[in-house]
GROMACS .gro file of C-alpha atoms in nm:
model
  255
    1UNK     CA    1   0.000   0.000   0.000
    2UNK     CA    2   0.136   0.340  -0.096
    3UNK     CA    3   0.190   0.597   0.176
    4UNK     CA    4  -0.076   0.815   0.022
    5UNK     CA    5  -0.335   0.537   0.055
    6UNK     CA    6  -0.288   0.485   0.426
    7UNK     CA    7  -0.560   0.617   0.652
    8UNK     CA    8  -0.445   0.836   0.937
    9UNK     CA    9  -0.523   0.685   1.277
   10UNK     CA   10  -0.772   0.885   1.483
   11UNK     CA   11  -0.916   0.851   1.833
   12UNK     CA   12  -1.248   0.671   1.856
   13UNK     CA   13  -1.554   0.819   2.022
   14UNK     CA   14  -1.558   0.697   2.381
   15UNK     CA   15  -1.868   0.481   2.324
   16UNK     CA   16  -1.684   0.290   2.048
   17UNK     CA   17  -1.347   0.253   2.225
   18UNK     CA   18  -1.237  -0.106   2.309
   19UNK     CA   19  -1.178  -0.004   2.672
   20UNK     CA   20  -1.369   0.187   2.940
   21UNK     CA   21  -1.274   0.532   2.815
   22UNK     CA   22  -1.549   0.710   3.007
   23UNK     CA   23  -1.460   0.539   3.337
   24UNK     CA   24  -1.089   0.612   3.294
   25UNK     CA   25  -1.150   0.976   3.202
   26UNK     CA   26  -1.377   1.031   3.501
   27UNK     CA   27  -1.125   0.865   3.732
   28UNK     CA   28  -0.852   1.100   3.610
   29UNK     CA   29  -1.080   1.398   3.667
   30UNK     CA   30  -1.161   1.289   4.022
   31UNK     CA   31  -0.811   1.183   4.126
   32UNK     CA   32  -0.578   1.444   3.977
   33UNK     CA   33  -0.483   1.732   4.211
   34UNK     CA   34  -0.290   1.951   3.966
   35UNK     CA   35  -0.301   2.016   3.594
   36UNK     CA   36  -0.161   2.226   3.312
   37UNK     CA   37  -0.403   2.509   3.229
   38UNK     CA   38  -0.383   2.645   2.874
   39UNK     CA   39  -0.527   2.990   2.805
   40UNK     CA   40  -0.498   3.233   2.515
   41UNK     CA   41  -0.266   3.531   2.558
   42UNK     CA   42  -0.451   3.861   2.571
   43UNK     CA   43  -0.295   3.983   2.247
   44UNK     CA   44  -0.379   3.654   2.077
   45UNK     CA   45  -0.014   3.589   1.999
   46UNK     CA   46   0.011   3.237   2.140
   47UNK     CA   47  -0.131   2.982   2.384
   48UNK     CA   48  -0.011   3.018   2.743
   49UNK     CA   49   0.030   2.713   2.971
   50UNK     CA   50   0.064   2.721   3.349
   51UNK     CA   51   0.033   2.488   3.647
   52UNK     CA   52  -0.281   2.499   3.864
   53UNK     CA   53  -0.440   2.291   4.139
   54UNK     CA   54  -0.768   2.118   4.061
   55UNK     CA   55  -1.069   1.981   4.248
   56UNK     CA   56  -1.408   1.864   4.121
   57UNK     CA   57  -1.769   1.959   4.178
   58UNK     CA   58  -2.037   1.700   4.257
   59UNK     CA   59  -2.074   1.613   3.890
   60UNK     CA   60  -1.699   1.609   3.820
   61UNK     CA   61  -1.675   1.961   3.677
   62UNK     CA   62  -1.314   2.080   3.728
   63UNK     CA   63  -1.275   2.354   3.990
   64UNK     CA   64  -0.988   2.603   4.004
   65UNK     CA   65  -0.870   2.867   4.251
   66UNK     CA   66  -0.695   3.142   4.056
   67UNK     CA   67  -0.530   3.472   4.141
   68UNK     CA   68  -0.594   3.781   3.932
   69UNK     CA   69  -0.223   3.854   3.965
   70UNK     CA   70  -0.157   3.548   3.746
   71UNK     CA   71  -0.130   3.577   3.369
   72UNK     CA   72  -0.373   3.290   3.311
   73UNK     CA   73  -0.650   3.469   3.503
   74UNK     CA   74  -0.596   3.791   3.309
   75UNK     CA   75  -0.611   3.587   2.989
   76UNK     CA   76  -0.942   3.428   3.093
   77UNK     CA   77  -1.095   3.769   3.160
   78UNK     CA   78  -1.043   3.847   2.791
   79UNK     CA   79  -1.120   3.502   2.648
   80UNK     CA   80  -1.267   3.238   2.878
   81UNK     CA   81  -1.186   2.948   2.646
   82UNK     CA   82  -0.925   2.715   2.795
   83UNK     CA   83  -0.815   2.356   2.839
   84UNK     CA   84  -0.676   2.142   3.119
   85UNK     CA   85  -0.425   1.861   3.083
   86UNK     CA   86  -0.454   1.614   3.371
   87UNK     CA   87  -0.205   1.334   3.428
   88UNK     CA   88  -0.115   1.144   3.743
   89UNK     CA   89   0.210   1.015   3.595
   90UNK     CA   90   0.406   0.731   3.748
   91UNK     CA   91   0.725   0.531   3.706
   92UNK     CA   92   0.889   0.482   3.370
   93UNK     CA   93   0.792   0.648   3.042
   94UNK     CA   94   0.558   0.944   3.115
   95UNK     CA   95   0.378   0.876   2.787
   96UNK     CA   96   0.283   0.527   2.902
   97UNK     CA   97   0.048   0.668   3.167
   98UNK     CA   98  -0.309   0.789   3.106
   99UNK     CA   99  -0.377   1.160   3.058
  100UNK     CA  100  -0.684   1.363   2.978
  101UNK     CA  101  -0.734   1.699   2.810
  102UNK     CA  102  -1.058   1.882   2.890
  103UNK     CA  103  -1.162   2.181   2.680
  104UNK     CA  104  -1.427   2.431   2.776
  105UNK     CA  105  -1.512   2.766   2.926
  106UNK     CA  106  -1.392   2.896   3.263
  107UNK     CA  107  -1.664   3.064   3.468
  108UNK     CA  108  -1.612   3.243   3.797
  109UNK     CA  109  -1.824   3.106   4.083
  110UNK     CA  110  -1.903   3.240   4.429
  111UNK     CA  111  -2.106   2.935   4.534
  112UNK     CA  112  -2.011   2.821   4.886
  113UNK     CA  113  -2.018   2.457   4.769
  114UNK     CA  114  -1.742   2.524   4.517
  115UNK     CA  115  -1.522   2.676   4.787
  116UNK     CA  116  -1.591   2.391   5.029
  117UNK     CA  117  -1.517   2.116   4.779
  118UNK     CA  118  -1.197   2.281   4.661
  119UNK     CA  119  -1.065   2.333   5.015
  120UNK     CA  120  -1.157   1.977   5.112
  121UNK     CA  121  -0.921   1.865   4.836
  122UNK     CA  122  -0.658   2.133   4.903
  123UNK     CA  123  -0.685   2.233   5.271
  124UNK     CA  124  -0.365   2.440   5.263
  125UNK     CA  125  -0.531   2.671   5.010
  126UNK     CA  126  -0.745   2.804   5.297
  127UNK     CA  127  -0.446   3.022   5.386
  128UNK     CA  128  -0.499   3.238   5.077
  129UNK     CA  129  -0.840   3.147   4.931
  130UNK     CA  130  -1.003   3.457   5.078
  131UNK     CA  131  -0.739   3.704   4.963
  132UNK     CA  132  -0.912   3.970   4.750
  133UNK     CA  133  -0.722   3.878   4.434
  134UNK     CA  134  -0.828   3.509   4.444
  135UNK     CA  135  -1.147   3.362   4.300
  136UNK     CA  136  -1.293   3.021   4.230
  137UNK     CA  137  -1.371   2.907   3.876
  138UNK     CA  138  -1.562   2.619   3.718
  139UNK     CA  139  -1.443   2.478   3.387
  140UNK     CA  140  -1.764   2.407   3.196
  141UNK     CA  141  -1.652   2.110   2.989
  142UNK     CA  142  -1.715   2.111   2.614
  143UNK     CA  143  -1.519   1.798   2.523
  144UNK     CA  144  -1.240   1.569   2.631
  145UNK     CA  145  -0.950   1.388   2.468
  146UNK     CA  146  -0.822   1.081   2.651
  147UNK     CA  147  -0.493   0.905   2.592
  148UNK     CA  148  -0.506   0.593   2.805
  149UNK     CA  149  -0.159   0.474   2.709
  150UNK     CA  150  -0.027   0.306   2.395
  151UNK     CA  151  -0.301   0.262   2.131
  152UNK     CA  152  -0.575   0.367   2.377
  153UNK     CA  153  -0.715   0.701   2.267
  154UNK     CA  154  -1.071   0.831   2.267
  155UNK     CA  155  -1.273   1.150   2.240
  156UNK     CA  156  -1.550   1.237   2.487
  157UNK     CA  157  -1.836   1.481   2.493
  158UNK     CA  158  -1.877   1.715   2.786
  159UNK     CA  159  -2.168   1.505   2.913
  160UNK     CA  160  -1.960   1.185   2.900
  161UNK     CA  161  -1.697   1.342   3.124
  162UNK     CA  162  -1.946   1.421   3.399
  163UNK     CA  163  -2.154   1.230   3.653
  164UNK     CA  164  -2.530   1.244   3.600
  165UNK     CA  165  -2.695   1.402   3.905
  166UNK     CA  166  -3.051   1.315   3.802
  167UNK     CA  167  -3.247   1.195   4.104
  168UNK     CA  168  -2.999   1.353   4.346
  169UNK     CA  169  -3.136   1.705   4.376
  170UNK     CA  170  -3.072   1.718   4.752
  171UNK     CA  171  -2.718   1.579   4.737
  172UNK     CA  172  -2.556   1.922   4.741
  173UNK     CA  173  -2.727   1.989   5.076
  174UNK     CA  174  -2.664   1.652   5.241
  175UNK     CA  175  -2.312   1.577   5.114
  176UNK     CA  176  -2.114   1.810   5.345
  177UNK     CA  177  -2.278   1.661   5.654
  178UNK     CA  178  -2.222   1.307   5.533
  179UNK     CA  179  -1.854   1.377   5.461
  180UNK     CA  180  -1.803   1.540   5.802
  181UNK     CA  181  -1.978   1.252   5.979
  182UNK     CA  182  -1.759   0.992   5.807
  183UNK     CA  183  -1.439   1.185   5.884
  184UNK     CA  184  -1.534   1.242   6.248
  185UNK     CA  185  -1.678   0.900   6.337
  186UNK     CA  186  -1.575   0.645   6.075
  187UNK     CA  187  -1.211   0.693   5.981
  188UNK     CA  188  -1.165   0.318   6.031
  189UNK     CA  189  -1.415   0.248   5.754
  190UNK     CA  190  -1.255   0.506   5.526
  191UNK     CA  191  -0.916   0.339   5.578
  192UNK     CA  192  -1.069   0.005   5.484
  193UNK     CA  193  -1.220   0.150   5.168
  194UNK     CA  194  -0.882   0.286   5.064
  195UNK     CA  195  -0.658  -0.008   5.151
  196UNK     CA  196  -0.881  -0.310   5.086
  197UNK     CA  197  -1.123  -0.191   4.819
  198UNK     CA  198  -0.892   0.043   4.626
  199UNK     CA  199  -0.561  -0.130   4.702
  200UNK     CA  200  -0.396   0.188   4.832
  201UNK     CA  201  -0.116   0.198   5.087
  202UNK     CA  202  -0.215   0.279   5.448
  203UNK     CA  203  -0.223   0.646   5.544
  204UNK     CA  204  -0.431   0.916   5.710
  205UNK     CA  205  -0.713   0.867   5.463
  206UNK     CA  206  -1.012   1.098   5.483
  207UNK     CA  207  -1.317   1.159   5.270
  208UNK     CA  208  -1.337   1.474   5.058
  209UNK     CA  209  -1.643   1.414   4.845
  210UNK     CA  210  -1.942   1.193   4.773
  211UNK     CA  211  -2.135   1.171   4.447
  212UNK     CA  212  -2.383   0.921   4.300
  213UNK     CA  213  -2.102   0.712   4.152
  214UNK     CA  214  -1.851   0.694   4.436
  215UNK     CA  215  -1.618   0.845   4.696
  216UNK     CA  216  -1.316   1.076   4.672
  217UNK     CA  217  -1.042   1.025   4.932
  218UNK     CA  218  -0.710   1.191   5.016
  219UNK     CA  219  -0.415   1.105   5.238
  220UNK     CA  220  -0.162   1.387   5.228
  221UNK     CA  221  -0.069   1.424   4.861
  222UNK     CA  222  -0.223   1.091   4.762
  223UNK     CA  223  -0.573   1.051   4.624
  224UNK     CA  224  -0.810   0.760   4.573
  225UNK     CA  225  -1.134   0.715   4.383
  226UNK     CA  226  -1.368   0.438   4.501
  227UNK     CA  227  -1.675   0.350   4.296
  228UNK     CA  228  -1.991   0.224   4.458
  229UNK     CA  229  -2.092  -0.133   4.365
  230UNK     CA  230  -2.374   0.032   4.173
  231UNK     CA  231  -2.485   0.391   4.120
  232UNK     CA  232  -2.685   0.524   4.414
  233UNK     CA  233  -3.059   0.515   4.347
  234UNK     CA  234  -3.099   0.823   4.567
  235UNK     CA  235  -2.960   0.994   4.878
  236UNK     CA  236  -3.132   0.740   5.106
  237UNK     CA  237  -2.917   0.465   4.955
  238UNK     CA  238  -2.591   0.621   5.075
  239UNK     CA  239  -2.582   0.491   5.433
  240UNK     CA  240  -2.665   0.126   5.355
  241UNK     CA  241  -2.417   0.133   5.067
  242UNK     CA  242  -2.136   0.260   5.292
  243UNK     CA  243  -2.220   0.000   5.558
  244UNK     CA  244  -2.218  -0.279   5.300
  245UNK     CA  245  -1.885  -0.161   5.158
  246UNK     CA  246  -1.729  -0.157   5.504
  247UNK     CA  247  -1.851  -0.511   5.566
  248UNK     CA  248  -1.712  -0.621   5.231
  249UNK     CA  249  -1.377  -0.461   5.308
  250UNK     CA  250  -1.357  -0.625   5.652
  251UNK     CA  251  -1.424  -0.964   5.497
  252UNK     CA  252  -1.125  -0.931   5.264
  253UNK     CA  253  -0.778  -1.046   5.375
  254UNK     CA  254  -0.578  -0.773   5.550
  255UNK     CA  255  -0.284  -0.613   5.376
   0.00000   0.00000   0.00000
């Protein structure tokens, strides 16, 4: 076959990929604590990339805490289009590890939930989060591009990147209390989730977020994402699900 006859390889839509592209992309969104933020320079001369810390909203929407003294924030005030590159990395070839690019629009948000979820993920940011030049932003996802490693690429729509919150209208109100209760009274269960269900190393694991699909945990700089056995049918299903998961974890061999 002549070179001119060869078809150029292209990523498949996530629904057609021969691997769980949606699950992997959502896991990267939930687990990654920092990312490269690409904005457009104010004079339009070139893209501008910088390092930012990231958290997620209930549905997985990326959350950022940005200073107006930073070039990327000034860029966003002129053109809110941007993208995030998220990668957890690991040993060996950096290109062998999954990474996700999310494109969309950055919108400033003063919602208390956004602040709370970001600081739960990055508690040290509380030292400067209320400085007058800082503000929280949501990245409203338009699309995603996943590279899951060698020969594992897929494109995602904005909806495919996010968790469906249908049937969970009260979750935003009940989630903070549930997270606080677990961290205050059930750290033993959280540790079991992390070490026995997610295979993580022991540490001071604590819960930072709950959504219909699973739990977000941190221990220092480490993160873990633990999916529920099945999507929660509603807020009332949370407690029995957590109890069942703890029982399952206790029944597994210790590490």
